[in-house]
Amino acid sequence: MHKYPAIHNAMWPGLVGKGGPGAEPPIDLETMLDNTAKAEVNGVKFDGVDLFLFDPHVSIDSTADDIKKLADSIGRRHLVVGSLVAPVWPPTGGGSAMGSDDERKAFVTQVRKACEIAKMLNATGIRKYGVIRIDSAASPAEWAKDPAGNTKKIAETFRQAADVAESFGERLAAEGEICWGGMHSVKRNVELLEQVGRPETVGFQADMAHTLLFTMGYNAPDDRILPENFDWSDSKTLDEGLRKMTDALRPWTIDFHVAQNDATVKGSGSHDKTGRHCQPLDPNGKLDIVKHAGFWLRDGNGHVTRRFQHICWDGCMFPNEVMGQQKTWNEILGVMAKVRDAHGWD
């Protein structure tokens, strides 16, 4: 078994798509941490967690004392902290990266606050690696009203956020999804990152569930990679499509989420439609997780890139009943360990 990369579990599935009318209640952070810490497969355990900086998990306005208590809570479970999600969206105190001056200022303010929390976590010793996760906080429909102009605005906002991140020694990873304007296809993500032009500070966060939908052209039909009415039993064409996608985005990728997807979209609560995260052993899952993770973790010549100090499981919008079963986390940990065994290092 390889030692690296570290294996993390995301805490935000306890919040994303939860709460609000018609949605299940949130799952508190302590419960998410307990389920993560209890998971074990053949002597392997999770090494750490990635956090969403939003109530009721971690307030974006946390004090040093709050962060010390958080670090103690995580540390006593023999876990560490990796990447942090900045709450850059309007409902969470942020604003559209292509919006008004005030909205864009709010976006950058949330990035600054996230970096301040990262600095406090680093000072406790609980965090030694990871990035700050962002996106455009805008819809494809709004973006489409002025594609060139809006991409230019997003890029400028990201550059302002990059200035802040650099002052803290942090990097920003923009997670492309079909629900984020200007980041809803492979082509649009590459265009945006090239316009930002700060590869040392602003990169891409790849999620296997979300990026699979890029190949199908959701919200960007002209940018689809797989043919229409694709036959999912055609593994050769699927692999070719995924390689085309990963070849384009891998050079920008600085943070990586292992996930499964059944090639459908799903929304829950206030979260707009996005890639349907499935359990790792879901028979409807379209990805060979271990093999296709290698498309991201290895370069075009098949060599392990060693670009990530950790990899993270993302299972957003799993039903609470599923998330309450220890079996769920053991199965997730098991497939994560297989990914590391296949594409890790010592």
Coordinates of C-alpha atoms in Angstrom, one line a residue:
M1 CA 0.0 0.0 0.0
H2 CA 1.2 3.5 -0.8
K3 CA 1.5 6.3 1.8
Y4 CA 0.5 9.2 -0.5
P5 CA -1.7 11.0 -1.3
A6 CA -3.5 11.4 2.0
I7 CA -7.2 10.3 1.9
H8 CA -9.8 12.8 3.1
N9 CA -13.5 12.9 3.4
A10 CA -15.6 16.0 2.6
M11 CA -17.7 17.5 5.4
W12 CA -20.0 19.6 3.2
P13 CA -22.3 16.8 2.1
G14 CA -23.8 17.3 5.5
L15 CA -24.9 20.8 4.4
V16 CA -25.1 21.0 0.6
G17 CA -28.7 20.5 -0.5
K18 CA -29.8 20.2 3.1
G19 CA -32.1 22.5 5.0
G20 CA -34.8 24.7 3.6
P21 CA -38.2 23.9 2.2
G22 CA -38.6 20.3 1.0
A23 CA -35.0 19.3 1.9
E24 CA -33.7 17.1 4.6
P25 CA -32.1 18.7 7.6
P26 CA -28.4 19.3 7.8
I27 CA -26.1 16.8 9.4
D28 CA -23.9 18.4 12.1
L29 CA -20.2 18.5 11.8
E30 CA -19.6 16.3 14.9
T31 CA -21.6 13.5 13.4
M32 CA -19.8 13.8 10.1
L33 CA -16.4 13.8 11.9
D34 CA -17.4 10.7 13.9
N35 CA -18.5 8.8 10.9
T36 CA -15.3 9.6 9.2
A37 CA -13.1 8.7 12.1
K38 CA -14.9 5.4 12.7
A39 CA -14.4 4.2 9.1
E40 CA -11.7 1.5 8.7
V41 CA -10.9 -1.0 5.9
N42 CA -8.1 -3.5 6.2
G43 CA -6.3 -1.2 8.7
V44 CA -6.7 1.9 6.5
K45 CA -8.4 4.9 7.9
F46 CA -9.2 8.4 6.6
D47 CA -6.3 10.8 7.1
G48 CA -8.3 14.0 7.2
V49 CA -11.3 16.1 6.2
D50 CA -12.0 19.0 3.9
L51 CA -14.3 21.7 5.4
F52 CA -17.1 24.0 4.2
L53 CA -16.7 27.4 6.0
F54 CA -20.4 28.0 6.6
D55 CA -22.8 27.6 9.5
P56 CA -23.7 25.4 11.1
H57 CA -20.4 23.6 10.5
V58 CA -17.7 26.4 10.6
S59 CA -18.7 30.0 10.7
I60 CA -16.8 32.2 8.2
D61 CA -16.5 34.7 11.0
S62 CA -14.9 32.2 13.4
T63 CA -12.6 33.6 16.1
A64 CA -9.2 32.2 17.0
D65 CA -10.8 30.5 20.0
D66 CA -13.4 29.0 17.7
I67 CA -10.8 27.6 15.4
K68 CA -8.7 26.3 18.3
K69 CA -11.8 24.3 19.5
L70 CA -12.4 23.1 16.0
A71 CA -8.8 21.9 15.6
D72 CA -8.9 20.2 19.0
S73 CA -12.1 18.4 17.9
I74 CA -10.7 17.2 14.7
G75 CA -7.3 16.4 16.1
R76 CA -8.6 14.2 18.9
R77 CA -10.1 12.0 16.2
H78 CA -6.6 11.6 14.7
L79 CA -7.6 13.6 11.6
V80 CA -6.2 16.7 9.9
V81 CA -7.6 19.5 7.7
G82 CA -6.9 20.0 4.0
S83 CA -8.9 22.1 1.6
L84 CA -11.5 24.7 2.6
V85 CA -14.6 25.8 0.7
A86 CA -15.1 29.6 0.8
P87 CA -18.8 30.6 0.9
V88 CA -18.6 32.9 -2.1
W89 CA -22.3 32.6 -3.1
P90 CA -24.9 35.4 -2.6
P91 CA -27.0 33.3 -0.1
T92 CA -23.9 32.7 2.1
G93 CA -22.7 36.3 2.2
G94 CA -20.7 36.4 -1.0
G95 CA -21.7 37.6 -4.4
S96 CA -21.5 36.8 -8.1
A97 CA -18.0 37.0 -9.5
M98 CA -19.5 38.7 -12.6
G99 CA -22.0 40.8 -10.7
S100 CA -22.0 44.4 -9.6
D101 CA -19.0 46.0 -7.9
D102 CA -20.6 45.3 -4.5
E103 CA -21.2 41.7 -5.4
R104 CA -17.7 41.2 -6.6
K105 CA -16.3 42.9 -3.5
A106 CA -18.4 40.5 -1.3
F107 CA -16.9 37.6 -3.2
V108 CA -13.4 38.7 -2.5
T109 CA -14.2 39.4 1.1
Q110 CA -15.4 35.8 1.6
V111 CA -12.1 34.6 0.1
R112 CA -10.2 36.8 2.5
K113 CA -12.1 35.5 5.4
A114 CA -11.5 31.9 4.3
C115 CA -7.7 32.6 4.0
E116 CA -7.8 34.1 7.5
I117 CA -9.3 30.9 8.8
A118 CA -6.8 28.8 6.9
K119 CA -4.0 30.9 8.6
M120 CA -5.5 30.1 12.0
L121 CA -5.8 26.4 11.2
N122 CA -2.3 26.3 10.0
A123 CA -1.1 27.9 13.2
T124 CA -2.7 25.1 15.2
G125 CA -0.7 22.6 13.2
I126 CA -3.9 20.8 12.1
R127 CA -3.6 22.0 8.5
K128 CA -0.4 21.7 6.5
Y129 CA -1.7 21.4 2.9
G130 CA -4.8 22.1 0.8
V131 CA -6.4 24.9 -1.1
I132 CA -9.3 27.4 -0.9
R133 CA -12.1 26.3 -3.2
I134 CA -14.1 28.9 -5.2
D135 CA -16.4 29.1 -8.3
S136 CA -18.1 31.9 -10.2
A137 CA -21.2 32.0 -8.0
A138 CA -23.3 32.7 -11.1
S139 CA -25.6 30.7 -13.3
P140 CA -24.9 29.7 -16.9
A141 CA -28.2 31.5 -17.9
E142 CA -26.9 34.8 -16.5
W143 CA -23.5 34.2 -18.0
A144 CA -25.0 33.5 -21.4
K145 CA -26.4 37.1 -21.6
D146 CA -22.9 38.3 -22.3
P147 CA -20.4 35.4 -22.5
A148 CA -17.3 37.3 -23.4
G149 CA -18.0 40.2 -21.0
N150 CA -19.0 38.0 -18.1
T151 CA -16.0 35.7 -18.5
K152 CA -13.8 38.8 -18.4
K153 CA -15.5 40.0 -15.2
I154 CA -15.1 36.6 -13.6
A155 CA -11.4 36.5 -14.5
E156 CA -10.8 39.9 -13.0
T157 CA -12.6 38.9 -9.8
F158 CA -10.5 35.8 -9.6
R159 CA -7.4 37.9 -10.0
Q160 CA -8.4 40.1 -7.2
A161 CA -9.1 37.0 -5.1
A162 CA -5.7 35.7 -6.1
D163 CA -4.0 38.8 -4.8
V164 CA -5.6 38.1 -1.4
A165 CA -4.7 34.4 -1.5
E166 CA -1.1 35.1 -2.3
S167 CA -0.8 37.4 0.6
F168 CA -1.7 34.5 2.9
G169 CA 0.4 31.9 1.0
E170 CA -2.8 30.1 -0.2
R171 CA -3.9 28.8 -3.6
L172 CA -7.4 29.0 -5.1
A173 CA -9.0 26.0 -6.9
A174 CA -12.0 26.9 -9.1
E175 CA -14.4 23.9 -9.2
G176 CA -16.1 23.7 -12.6
E177 CA -19.6 22.4 -12.6
I178 CA -22.5 22.6 -15.1
C179 CA -24.3 24.9 -12.6
W180 CA -21.6 27.6 -12.6
G181 CA -21.6 30.2 -15.3
G182 CA -18.4 30.4 -17.3
M183 CA -17.3 27.1 -15.7
H184 CA -19.9 24.8 -17.2
S185 CA -17.8 23.0 -19.8
V186 CA -14.2 22.0 -20.5
K187 CA -13.8 24.8 -23.0
R188 CA -15.2 27.5 -20.8
N189 CA -13.1 26.5 -17.8
V190 CA -9.9 26.5 -19.9
E191 CA -10.8 29.9 -21.4
L192 CA -11.5 31.3 -17.9
L193 CA -8.3 30.0 -16.3
E194 CA -6.2 31.3 -19.3
Q195 CA -7.8 34.7 -18.9
V196 CA -7.1 34.7 -15.1
G197 CA -3.5 33.9 -16.1
R198 CA -2.3 33.1 -12.5
P199 CA -1.5 29.4 -12.7
E200 CA 0.8 29.5 -9.7
T201 CA -2.2 30.7 -7.6
V202 CA -5.5 29.9 -9.4
G203 CA -6.1 26.4 -10.7
F204 CA -8.9 23.9 -11.2
Q205 CA -10.6 21.6 -8.7
A206 CA -11.6 18.4 -10.5
D207 CA -14.6 16.4 -9.3
M208 CA -15.1 13.1 -11.1
A209 CA -18.9 13.3 -10.8
H210 CA -19.2 16.9 -12.1
T211 CA -16.6 16.6 -14.9
L212 CA -18.3 13.5 -16.3
L213 CA -21.2 15.8 -17.3
F214 CA -18.9 18.0 -19.2
T215 CA -18.5 15.2 -21.7
M216 CA -22.3 15.1 -22.2
G217 CA -22.7 18.8 -22.9
Y218 CA -25.1 19.7 -20.1
N219 CA -25.7 23.5 -20.3
A220 CA -23.2 23.6 -23.1
P221 CA -24.4 21.4 -26.0
D222 CA -21.8 22.8 -28.4
D223 CA -19.0 21.7 -26.1
R224 CA -20.0 18.1 -25.6
I225 CA -17.4 15.5 -26.1
L226 CA -19.3 12.2 -26.1
P227 CA -21.7 11.6 -29.0
E228 CA -25.4 12.2 -28.6
N229 CA -27.4 9.2 -27.4
F230 CA -24.1 7.7 -26.2
D231 CA -24.1 4.0 -25.4
W232 CA -22.5 3.6 -22.0
S233 CA -21.5 0.1 -22.7
D234 CA -19.0 1.5 -25.2
S235 CA -16.1 1.8 -22.8
K236 CA -13.5 2.6 -25.5
T237 CA -15.4 5.8 -26.6
L238 CA -16.0 6.7 -22.9
D239 CA -12.3 6.4 -22.1
E240 CA -11.4 8.5 -25.2
G241 CA -13.8 11.2 -24.1
L242 CA -12.5 11.2 -20.6
R243 CA -8.9 11.4 -21.8
K244 CA -9.7 14.3 -24.0
M245 CA -11.3 16.1 -21.1
T246 CA -8.6 15.3 -18.5
D247 CA -5.8 16.2 -21.0
A248 CA -7.3 19.7 -21.3
L249 CA -7.9 20.3 -17.6
R250 CA -5.2 18.2 -15.8
P251 CA -2.5 20.9 -16.4
W252 CA -4.7 23.3 -14.3
T253 CA -5.8 20.8 -11.7
I254 CA -4.5 21.4 -8.1
D255 CA -7.2 19.7 -6.1
F256 CA -9.1 16.4 -6.8
H257 CA -12.3 14.8 -5.7
V258 CA -13.0 11.1 -6.1
A259 CA -16.6 10.5 -6.9
Q260 CA -19.2 8.4 -8.8
N261 CA -21.9 9.5 -11.2
D262 CA -24.8 7.9 -13.0
A263 CA -24.8 10.5 -15.8
T264 CA -27.8 12.3 -14.6
V265 CA -28.3 15.7 -12.9
K266 CA -29.8 16.4 -9.5
G267 CA -30.6 19.4 -7.4
S268 CA -31.7 19.5 -3.8
G269 CA -32.7 22.3 -1.5
S270 CA -31.2 25.6 -2.7
H271 CA -28.5 23.8 -4.7
D272 CA -29.0 24.0 -8.5
K273 CA -28.8 21.0 -10.8
T274 CA -25.3 19.4 -10.8
G275 CA -23.6 16.1 -11.2
R276 CA -25.4 13.3 -9.3
H277 CA -23.0 11.9 -6.8
C278 CA -23.6 8.2 -6.3
Q279 CA -22.3 5.7 -3.8
P280 CA -19.1 4.1 -5.0
L281 CA -20.6 0.7 -5.6
D282 CA -23.9 2.0 -7.2
P283 CA -24.7 -0.3 -10.1
N284 CA -25.9 2.7 -12.1
G285 CA -22.5 4.5 -11.8
K286 CA -20.9 5.1 -15.1
L287 CA -17.3 5.6 -13.9
D288 CA -14.7 2.9 -13.2
I289 CA -13.5 5.0 -10.2
V290 CA -10.1 3.5 -9.8
K291 CA -9.2 3.5 -13.5
H292 CA -10.7 6.9 -14.3
A293 CA -9.1 8.5 -11.3
G294 CA -5.9 7.6 -12.9
F295 CA -6.7 9.9 -15.9
W296 CA -6.4 12.8 -13.4
L297 CA -3.6 11.4 -11.2
R298 CA -1.3 10.3 -14.0
D299 CA 0.0 12.3 -16.9
G300 CA -0.4 11.6 -20.6
N301 CA 2.4 9.1 -20.5
G302 CA 1.0 7.2 -17.5
H303 CA 3.4 8.6 -14.9
V304 CA 2.0 9.5 -11.5
T305 CA 2.0 13.3 -11.3
R306 CA 2.3 13.7 -7.5
R307 CA 0.5 17.0 -7.8
F308 CA -1.9 16.4 -4.9
Q309 CA -0.9 15.9 -1.3
H310 CA -4.4 14.6 -0.6
I311 CA -7.5 13.4 -2.5
C312 CA -11.0 13.8 -1.2
W313 CA -14.3 11.9 -1.5
D314 CA -17.3 14.1 -2.4
G315 CA -20.8 12.6 -1.9
C316 CA -23.0 15.6 -2.1
M317 CA -26.8 15.2 -1.7
F318 CA -26.7 11.6 -0.4
P319 CA -29.9 11.0 1.6
N320 CA -29.4 11.4 5.3
E321 CA -30.4 7.8 5.9
V322 CA -27.5 6.6 3.7
M323 CA -25.1 9.0 5.3
G324 CA -26.1 7.7 8.8
Q325 CA -24.8 4.2 8.0
Q326 CA -21.2 3.3 8.8
K327 CA -21.3 0.9 5.9
T328 CA -21.5 3.9 3.6
W329 CA -18.2 5.4 4.9
N330 CA -16.4 2.1 4.9
E331 CA -17.3 1.5 1.2
I332 CA -16.1 5.0 0.4
L333 CA -12.9 4.6 2.3
G334 CA -12.3 1.2 0.6
V335 CA -12.5 2.7 -2.9
M336 CA -10.4 5.6 -1.9
A337 CA -7.7 3.2 -0.7
K338 CA -7.8 1.4 -4.0
V339 CA -7.3 4.7 -5.9
R340 CA -4.3 5.4 -3.7
D341 CA -2.9 1.9 -4.2
A342 CA -3.2 2.2 -7.9
H343 CA -1.9 5.8 -8.4
G344 CA -0.1 6.7 -5.2
W345 CA 3.5 6.9 -4.1
D346 CA 5.7 6.5 -1.0

